[in-house]
Amino acid sequence: MSNIILLGPPGAGKGTQARLLTEGRGMEQLSTGDMLRAARTSGTEMGKKVAAVMDRGELVTDEIVIGLIAERLRDGSTGGFIFDGFPRTLAQADALGELLKRSGTDLDAVIEIRVDDKALEDRITGRFTCGNCGEVYHDRTKPTDKAGICDACGSTDLRRRPDDTAEALRTRMLAYYRDTSPLIGYYYHAGDLFVVDGLAEIPKVAASIAAILDQAGSS
Ligand code: AMP
């Protein structure tokens, strides 16, 4: 069992790789972005509070996301957790360390998915997902076989995120470099950091991550 963080800017492929790990290794994906979007869809008070902040591409408060993660960690996981989009600030990283310690576990690896900024705008502004099964598509590089229908589950509920615009992306990138990228140094210092090339093809990135997990699991 491993607990890992996938770290990288928007569009690096964290969600895609997390889904593959969930399917292949029975790990559990904890995406604070997905949790916040679910809160918005179900119309909770918290969901309403964060909606405008998310659409602008800014970070929601540490208190809210730490609360979401704490709740999910309470029940533990047999296959290990993949933290996707969390932590995004040093305060969140400290809180995660404490929460894991309290539940008697630890982090096994922090995987930085490194990409070239120029690739991100194209990846982000072209992407859409299936609202039913979560499959991720891209207008140019991975369109659906039949227009408007998910290849994986047949649903017609294909969605674009309101923050996947060029303008919101600029704010999200700024938040990444200002608040999140210091975590690279933080985890490097802790000896937990591994780097993979996020510009490689999806199966190659997955293979690099698998090799890191096998190494972390056997050490
Ligand atoms: P994501 O799906 O990870 O790109 O997250 C979408 C949006 O949700 C972000 O742009 C933030 O507004 C918010 N969000 C997700 N995770 C966090 C986090 N760990 N800390 C603060 N804001 C977050």
Coordinates of N, CA, C and O in Angstrom, one line a residue, residues 11-157:
G11 N -3.3 20.8 -16.1 CA -3.0 20.2 -17.4 C -1.8 19.3 -17.4 O -1.5 18.7 -18.5
A12 N -1.2 19.1 -16.3 CA 0.0 18.2 -16.3 C -0.4 16.8 -16.6 O 0.4 16.0 -17.0
G13 N -1.6 16.4 -16.2 CA -2.1 15.0 -16.4 C -2.3 14.3 -15.1 O -2.3 13.1 -15.0
K14 N -2.4 15.1 -14.0 CA -2.5 14.4 -12.6 C -3.8 13.6 -12.6 O -3.8 12.4 -12.1
G15 N -4.9 14.1 -13.1 CA -6.2 13.4 -13.0 C -6.2 12.2 -13.9 O -6.6 11.1 -13.4
T16 N -5.6 12.3 -15.0 CA -5.5 11.1 -16.0 C -4.7 10.0 -15.3 O -5.1 8.8 -15.3
Q17 N -3.6 10.4 -14.8 CA -2.7 9.3 -14.1 C -3.3 8.8 -12.9 O -3.2 7.6 -12.6
A18 N -4.0 9.6 -12.1 CA -4.7 9.1 -10.9 C -5.8 8.1 -11.3 O -5.9 7.0 -10.6
R19 N -6.5 8.3 -12.4 CA -7.5 7.4 -12.8 C -6.9 6.0 -13.2 O -7.4 5.0 -12.9
L20 N -5.8 6.1 -13.9 CA -5.1 4.9 -14.3 C -4.6 4.1 -13.0 O -4.7 2.8 -13.0
L21 N -4.1 4.8 -12.0 CA -3.6 4.1 -10.8 C -4.8 3.5 -10.0 O -4.7 2.5 -9.4
T22 N -6.0 4.2 -10.1 CA -7.1 3.7 -9.4 C -7.6 2.3 -10.1 O -7.8 1.4 -9.4
E23 N -7.6 2.4 -11.4 CA -8.0 1.1 -12.1 C -7.0 0.0 -12.0 O -7.3 -1.1 -11.7
G24 N -5.7 0.4 -12.1 CA -4.6 -0.6 -12.1 C -4.2 -1.2 -10.8 O -3.8 -2.3 -10.6
R25 N -4.3 -0.3 -9.7 CA -3.7 -0.7 -8.5 C -4.7 -0.7 -7.3 O -4.3 -0.9 -6.1
G26 N -5.9 -0.3 -7.6 CA -6.9 -0.3 -6.5 C -6.6 0.8 -5.5 O -7.0 0.8 -4.4
M27 N -5.9 1.9 -6.0 CA -5.6 3.0 -5.1 C -6.9 3.9 -5.1 O -7.7 3.8 -6.0
E28 N -7.0 4.8 -4.1 CA -8.1 5.7 -4.1 C -7.7 7.1 -4.4 O -6.8 7.6 -3.7
Q29 N -8.4 7.7 -5.4 CA -8.0 9.1 -5.8 C -8.7 10.1 -4.9 O -10.0 10.0 -4.8
L30 N -8.0 11.0 -4.3 CA -8.6 12.1 -3.6 C -8.3 13.4 -4.3 O -7.2 13.9 -4.2
S31 N -9.2 13.8 -5.1 CA -9.0 15.1 -5.8 C -9.9 16.2 -5.1 O -11.1 16.1 -5.1
T32 N -9.2 17.2 -4.6 CA -10.0 18.2 -3.9 C -10.8 19.0 -5.0 O -11.9 19.5 -4.7
G33 N -10.3 19.1 -6.2 CA -11.0 19.8 -7.3 C -12.3 19.1 -7.5 O -13.4 19.7 -7.6
D34 N -12.3 17.7 -7.6 CA -13.5 16.9 -7.8 C -14.5 17.1 -6.7 O -15.7 17.2 -6.8
M35 N -13.9 17.1 -5.4 CA -14.8 17.2 -4.3 C -15.5 18.6 -4.3 O -16.7 18.7 -3.9
L36 N -14.7 19.6 -4.6 CA -15.3 21.0 -4.6 C -16.3 21.1 -5.7 O -17.4 21.7 -5.5
R37 N -16.1 20.5 -6.9 CA -17.1 20.5 -8.0 C -18.3 19.8 -7.6 O -19.4 20.2 -7.9
A38 N -18.1 18.6 -6.9 CA -19.3 17.9 -6.4 C -20.1 18.7 -5.4 O -21.4 18.7 -5.5
A39 N -19.4 19.5 -4.6 CA -20.2 20.3 -3.6 C -20.9 21.4 -4.3 O -22.0 21.8 -3.9
R40 N -20.4 21.9 -5.4 CA -21.1 22.9 -6.2 C -22.3 22.3 -6.9 O -23.4 22.9 -6.8
T41 N -22.2 21.2 -7.5 CA -23.3 20.5 -8.1 C -24.4 20.2 -7.2 O -25.6 20.4 -7.5
S42 N -24.1 19.7 -6.0 CA -25.1 19.4 -5.0 C -25.7 20.6 -4.3 O -26.6 20.5 -3.5
G43 N -25.1 21.8 -4.6 CA -25.6 23.0 -4.1 C -25.4 23.3 -2.6 O -26.2 24.0 -1.9
T44 N -24.4 22.6 -2.0 CA -24.2 22.9 -0.5 C -23.7 24.3 -0.3 O -23.3 25.0 -1.2
E45 N -23.8 24.8 1.0 CA -23.4 26.1 1.3 C -22.0 26.4 0.9 O -21.6 27.4 0.3
M46 N -21.1 25.3 1.2 CA -19.7 25.4 0.9 C -19.5 25.5 -0.6 O -18.7 26.3 -1.1
G47 N -20.3 24.7 -1.4 CA -20.2 24.7 -2.8 C -20.5 26.1 -3.4 O -19.8 26.6 -4.3
K48 N -21.5 26.8 -2.8 CA -21.9 28.1 -3.3 C -20.8 29.1 -3.0 O -20.5 30.0 -3.8
K49 N -20.2 28.9 -1.8 CA -19.2 29.9 -1.4 C -17.9 29.8 -2.3 O -17.3 30.8 -2.5
V50 N -17.6 28.6 -2.8 CA -16.3 28.5 -3.5 C -16.5 28.7 -5.0 O -15.5 28.8 -5.7
A51 N -17.7 28.7 -5.5 CA -18.0 28.7 -7.0 C -17.2 29.8 -7.7 O -16.5 29.5 -8.7
A52 N -17.4 31.1 -7.3 CA -16.8 32.2 -8.0 C -15.3 32.1 -7.9 O -14.6 32.4 -8.9
V53 N -14.8 31.7 -6.8 CA -13.3 31.6 -6.6 C -12.7 30.6 -7.6 O -11.7 30.9 -8.3
M54 N -13.4 29.5 -7.7 CA -12.9 28.4 -8.6 C -13.0 28.9 -10.0 O -12.1 28.6 -10.8
D55 N -14.1 29.5 -10.4 CA -14.2 29.9 -11.8 C -13.2 31.0 -12.2 O -12.8 31.0 -13.4
R56 N -12.7 31.8 -11.2 CA -11.7 32.7 -11.6 C -10.3 32.0 -11.6 O -9.3 32.6 -12.1
G57 N -10.2 30.8 -11.1 CA -8.9 30.1 -11.1 C -8.1 30.4 -9.9 O -6.9 30.0 -9.8
E58 N -8.7 31.0 -8.8 CA -8.0 31.2 -7.6 C -8.1 30.0 -6.7 O -8.9 29.2 -6.9
L59 N -7.3 30.0 -5.6 CA -7.3 28.9 -4.7 C -8.4 29.1 -3.6 O -8.6 30.3 -3.2
V60 N -9.1 28.1 -3.2 CA -10.1 28.2 -2.1 C -9.3 28.1 -0.8 O -8.1 27.8 -0.8
T61 N -9.9 28.4 0.3 CA -9.1 28.5 1.5 C -8.5 27.2 2.0 O -9.1 26.1 1.7
D62 N -7.4 27.2 2.7 CA -6.8 26.0 3.2 C -7.8 25.3 4.1 O -7.9 24.0 4.0
E63 N -8.5 26.0 4.9 CA -9.4 25.4 5.9 C -10.4 24.5 5.2 O -10.7 23.4 5.6
I64 N -11.0 25.0 4.1 CA -12.0 24.2 3.4 C -11.4 22.9 2.8 O -11.9 21.8 3.1
V65 N -10.3 23.0 2.1 CA -9.8 21.8 1.5 C -9.2 20.8 2.5 O -9.3 19.6 2.4
I66 N -8.6 21.4 3.6 CA -8.0 20.5 4.6 C -9.2 19.7 5.3 O -9.1 18.5 5.5
G67 N -10.3 20.4 5.5 CA -11.5 19.8 6.1 C -12.0 18.6 5.2 O -12.3 17.6 5.7
L68 N -12.0 18.9 3.9 CA -12.5 17.8 2.9 C -11.6 16.6 3.0 O -12.1 15.5 3.0
I69 N -10.3 16.8 3.0 CA -9.3 15.7 3.0 C -9.4 15.0 4.4 O -9.4 13.7 4.4
A70 N -9.5 15.7 5.5 CA -9.5 15.1 6.8 C -10.7 14.1 6.9 O -10.6 13.0 7.4
E71 N -11.8 14.6 6.3 CA -13.0 13.7 6.3 C -12.8 12.4 5.6 O -13.2 11.3 6.1
R72 N -12.2 12.5 4.4 CA -12.0 11.3 3.6 C -10.9 10.4 4.2 O -10.9 9.2 4.0
L73 N -10.0 10.9 4.9 CA -8.9 10.1 5.5 C -9.3 9.3 6.7 O -8.7 8.3 7.0
R74 N -10.4 9.8 7.3 CA -10.9 9.1 8.5 C -11.1 7.6 8.3 O -10.9 6.8 9.2
D75 N -11.7 7.3 7.1 CA -12.0 5.8 6.9 C -10.8 5.0 6.4 O -11.0 3.8 6.3
G76 N -9.7 5.6 6.2 CA -8.6 4.9 5.7 C -8.8 4.3 4.3 O -9.9 4.5 3.7
S77 N -7.8 3.6 3.7 CA -7.9 3.0 2.4 C -7.0 1.8 2.3 O -5.9 1.8 2.8
T78 N -7.6 0.7 1.8 CA -6.8 -0.5 1.7 C -5.7 -0.4 0.6 O -4.6 -0.9 0.8
G79 N -6.0 0.3 -0.5 CA -5.0 0.4 -1.6 C -4.1 1.6 -1.5 O -3.2 1.7 -2.3
G80 N -4.3 2.5 -0.6 CA -3.5 3.7 -0.5 C -4.2 4.8 -1.2 O -5.1 4.6 -2.1
F81 N -3.8 6.0 -0.9 CA -4.4 7.2 -1.4 C -3.5 7.9 -2.5 O -2.3 7.9 -2.3
I82 N -4.2 8.4 -3.5 CA -3.5 9.3 -4.5 C -4.0 10.7 -4.2 O -5.2 10.9 -4.5
F83 N -3.2 11.6 -3.8 CA -3.6 13.0 -3.6 C -3.4 13.7 -4.9 O -2.3 13.8 -5.4
D84 N -4.5 14.2 -5.4 CA -4.5 14.8 -6.8 C -5.0 16.2 -6.6 O -6.2 16.5 -6.3
G85 N -4.1 17.2 -6.8 CA -4.5 18.6 -6.6 C -4.5 19.1 -5.2 O -5.0 20.1 -4.8
F86 N -4.0 18.2 -4.3 CA -3.8 18.6 -2.9 C -2.5 17.9 -2.4 O -2.4 16.7 -2.8
P87 N -1.7 18.5 -1.6 CA -1.7 19.9 -1.2 C -1.3 20.8 -2.2 O -0.6 20.5 -3.2
R88 N -1.8 22.1 -2.1 CA -1.4 23.2 -3.1 C -0.7 24.3 -2.4 O -0.3 25.3 -3.0
T89 N -0.6 24.3 -1.0 CA 0.1 25.3 -0.3 C 0.9 24.6 0.8 O 0.7 23.5 1.1
L90 N 1.9 25.4 1.3 CA 2.7 24.8 2.4 C 1.9 24.4 3.6 O 2.1 23.4 4.3
A91 N 0.9 25.3 3.9 CA 0.0 25.0 5.1 C -0.7 23.7 4.8 O -0.9 22.9 5.8
Q92 N -1.2 23.4 3.6 CA -1.9 22.2 3.3 C -0.9 21.0 3.4 O -1.3 19.9 3.9
A93 N 0.3 21.2 3.0 CA 1.3 20.1 3.1 C 1.6 19.7 4.5 O 1.6 18.5 4.9
D94 N 1.7 20.7 5.4 CA 1.9 20.5 6.8 C 0.7 19.7 7.4 O 0.9 18.8 8.2
A95 N -0.5 20.2 7.0 CA -1.7 19.6 7.6 C -1.8 18.1 7.1 O -2.2 17.2 7.9
L96 N -1.5 17.9 5.9 CA -1.5 16.5 5.4 C -0.6 15.6 6.2 O -0.9 14.5 6.5
G97 N 0.7 16.1 6.4 CA 1.6 15.3 7.2 C 1.1 15.0 8.5 O 1.2 13.8 9.0
E98 N 0.4 15.9 9.2 CA -0.1 15.7 10.5 C -1.3 14.6 10.4 O -1.4 13.7 11.3
L99 N -2.1 14.8 9.4 CA -3.3 13.9 9.3 C -2.9 12.5 9.1 O -3.4 11.5 9.6
L100 N -1.8 12.3 8.2 CA -1.4 11.0 7.9 C -0.7 10.4 9.2 O -0.9 9.2 9.5
K101 N 0.1 11.2 9.9 CA 0.7 10.7 11.1 C -0.3 10.2 12.1 O -0.2 9.2 12.7
R102 N -1.4 11.0 12.2 CA -2.4 10.7 13.2 C -3.1 9.4 12.8 O -3.6 8.6 13.7
S103 N -3.2 9.1 11.5 CA -3.9 7.8 11.1 C -2.8 6.7 11.0 O -3.2 5.6 10.5
G104 N -1.6 6.9 11.5 CA -0.6 5.9 11.5 C 0.0 5.5 10.2 O 0.6 4.5 10.0
T105 N -0.1 6.4 9.2 CA 0.5 6.1 7.9 C 1.4 7.3 7.6 O 1.7 8.2 8.3
D106 N 1.9 7.2 6.3 CA 2.9 8.2 5.9 C 2.8 8.4 4.4 O 2.1 7.7 3.7
L107 N 3.6 9.3 3.9 CA 3.7 9.5 2.4 C 4.8 8.6 1.9 O 5.8 8.5 2.5
D108 N 4.5 7.9 0.8 CA 5.6 7.1 0.2 C 6.3 7.8 -0.9 O 7.5 7.5 -1.1
A109 N 5.6 8.6 -1.7 CA 6.3 9.3 -2.8 C 5.5 10.5 -3.2 O 4.2 10.5 -3.1
V110 N 6.2 11.6 -3.6 CA 5.6 12.7 -4.2 C 6.1 12.8 -5.6 O 7.3 12.8 -5.8
I111 N 5.2 12.7 -6.5 CA 5.6 12.6 -7.9 C 5.3 13.9 -8.6 O 4.1 14.3 -8.8
E112 N 6.3 14.6 -9.0 CA 6.1 15.8 -9.8 C 6.0 15.5 -11.3 O 6.9 14.9 -11.8
I113 N 4.9 15.8 -11.9 CA 4.7 15.6 -13.3 C 5.1 16.9 -14.0 O 4.4 17.9 -13.9
R114 N 6.3 16.8 -14.6 CA 6.9 18.1 -15.1 C 6.5 18.3 -16.6 O 6.6 17.4 -17.4
V115 N 6.0 19.5 -16.9 CA 5.6 19.8 -18.3 C 6.1 21.2 -18.6 O 6.5 22.0 -17.8
D116 N 6.0 21.4 -19.9 CA 6.4 22.7 -20.5 C 5.2 23.6 -20.5 O 4.1 23.1 -21.0
D117 N 5.2 24.8 -20.0 CA 4.1 25.6 -19.9 C 3.3 25.8 -21.2 O 2.1 26.0 -21.3
K118 N 4.1 25.8 -22.3 CA 3.5 26.1 -23.6 C 2.5 25.0 -24.0 O 1.5 25.3 -24.7
A119 N 2.7 23.8 -23.5 CA 1.8 22.7 -23.8 C 0.5 22.8 -23.1 O -0.5 22.2 -23.4
L120 N 0.5 23.6 -22.0 CA -0.7 23.5 -21.1 C -1.9 24.2 -21.6 O -3.0 23.7 -21.5
E121 N -1.7 25.4 -22.3 CA -2.9 26.1 -22.7 C -3.7 25.2 -23.7 O -4.9 25.1 -23.7
D122 N -3.0 24.6 -24.6 CA -3.6 23.7 -25.6 C -4.3 22.5 -24.9 O -5.5 22.2 -25.2
R123 N -3.6 21.9 -24.0 CA -4.2 20.8 -23.3 C -5.5 21.2 -22.5 O -6.5 20.5 -22.6
I124 N -5.4 22.4 -21.9 CA -6.5 22.8 -21.0 C -7.7 23.3 -21.8 O -8.9 22.9 -21.5
T125 N -7.5 24.1 -22.8 CA -8.6 24.8 -23.4 C -9.3 23.8 -24.4 O -10.5 24.0 -24.7
G126 N -8.7 22.7 -24.7 CA -9.3 21.7 -25.6 C -9.9 20.5 -24.9 O -10.5 19.6 -25.4
R127 N -9.9 20.5 -23.5 CA -10.3 19.3 -22.9 C -11.8 19.3 -22.5 O -12.3 20.3 -22.2
F128 N -12.4 18.1 -22.5 CA -13.7 18.0 -21.9 C -13.8 16.6 -21.3 O -13.0 15.7 -21.6
T129 N -14.7 16.4 -20.4 CA -14.8 15.1 -19.7 C -16.3 14.6 -19.8 O -17.2 15.4 -20.0
C130 N -16.4 13.3 -19.5 CA -17.7 12.7 -19.4 C -18.2 12.9 -18.0 O -17.6 12.6 -17.0
G131 N -19.4 13.6 -17.9 CA -20.0 13.8 -16.5 C -20.4 12.6 -15.9 O -20.6 12.5 -14.6
N132 N -20.6 11.5 -16.6 CA -21.1 10.2 -16.0 C -19.9 9.4 -15.5 O -19.9 8.9 -14.4
C133 N -18.9 9.1 -16.4 CA -17.8 8.2 -15.9 C -16.5 8.9 -15.7 O -15.5 8.2 -15.2
G134 N -16.4 10.1 -16.1 CA -15.1 10.9 -15.8 C -14.0 10.7 -16.9 O -13.0 11.3 -16.7
E135 N -14.3 10.0 -17.9 CA -13.3 9.8 -19.0 C -12.9 11.2 -19.5 O -13.8 12.1 -19.7
V136 N -11.6 11.4 -19.8 CA -11.1 12.7 -20.3 C -10.9 12.7 -21.8 O -10.3 11.8 -22.3
Y137 N -11.3 13.7 -22.5 CA -11.1 13.8 -23.9 C -10.4 15.2 -24.3 O -10.3 16.0 -23.4
H138 N -10.0 15.3 -25.5 CA -9.4 16.5 -26.0 C -9.9 16.7 -27.4 O -9.9 15.8 -28.2
D139 N -10.3 18.0 -27.8 CA -10.8 18.3 -29.1 C -9.9 17.7 -30.2 O -10.4 17.2 -31.2
R140 N -8.6 18.0 -30.1 CA -7.7 17.6 -31.2 C -7.0 16.3 -31.0 O -7.0 15.5 -31.9
T141 N -6.5 16.0 -29.8 CA -5.7 14.9 -29.6 C -6.5 13.6 -29.2 O -6.0 12.5 -29.4
K142 N -7.7 13.8 -28.6 CA -8.4 12.6 -28.2 C -9.9 12.9 -28.3 O -10.6 13.0 -27.2
P143 N -10.5 13.1 -29.5 CA -11.9 13.3 -29.6 C -12.7 12.0 -29.4 O -12.1 10.9 -29.4
T144 N -14.0 12.1 -29.1 CA -14.8 10.9 -29.0 C -14.9 10.3 -30.4 O -14.8 11.0 -31.4
D145 N -15.2 9.0 -30.5 CA -15.4 8.4 -31.8 C -16.6 8.9 -32.5 O -16.6 9.3 -33.6
K146 N -17.7 9.1 -31.7 CA -18.9 9.7 -32.3 C -19.1 11.0 -31.6 O -19.1 11.0 -30.3
A147 N -19.4 12.0 -32.3 CA -19.5 13.4 -31.7 C -20.6 13.4 -30.6 O -21.7 12.9 -30.9
G148 N -20.2 13.9 -29.5 CA -21.2 14.1 -28.4 C -21.5 12.9 -27.6 O -22.4 12.9 -26.7
I149 N -20.8 11.8 -27.8 CA -21.1 10.5 -27.1 C -19.8 10.0 -26.5 O -18.8 9.8 -27.2
C150 N -19.8 9.7 -25.2 CA -18.6 9.2 -24.5 C -18.3 7.7 -25.0 O -19.2 6.9 -25.0
D151 N -17.1 7.5 -25.5 CA -16.7 6.2 -25.9 C -16.8 5.1 -24.8 O -17.1 4.0 -25.1
A152 N -16.5 5.6 -23.6 CA -16.3 4.6 -22.5 C -17.7 4.1 -22.0 O -17.9 2.9 -21.7
C153 N -18.7 5.0 -21.9 CA -19.9 4.6 -21.2 C -21.2 5.0 -22.0 O -22.3 4.6 -21.6
G154 N -21.0 5.7 -23.2 CA -22.2 6.0 -24.0 C -23.0 7.2 -23.6 O -24.0 7.5 -24.2
S155 N -22.6 7.8 -22.5 CA -23.3 9.0 -22.0 C -23.2 10.2 -23.0 O -22.1 10.3 -23.7
T156 N -24.2 11.0 -23.0 CA -24.1 12.3 -23.8 C -23.8 13.5 -23.0 O -23.8 14.6 -23.4
D157 N -23.5 13.2 -21.7 CA -23.2 14.3 -20.7 C -21.7 14.7 -20.8 O -21.0 14.4 -19.8

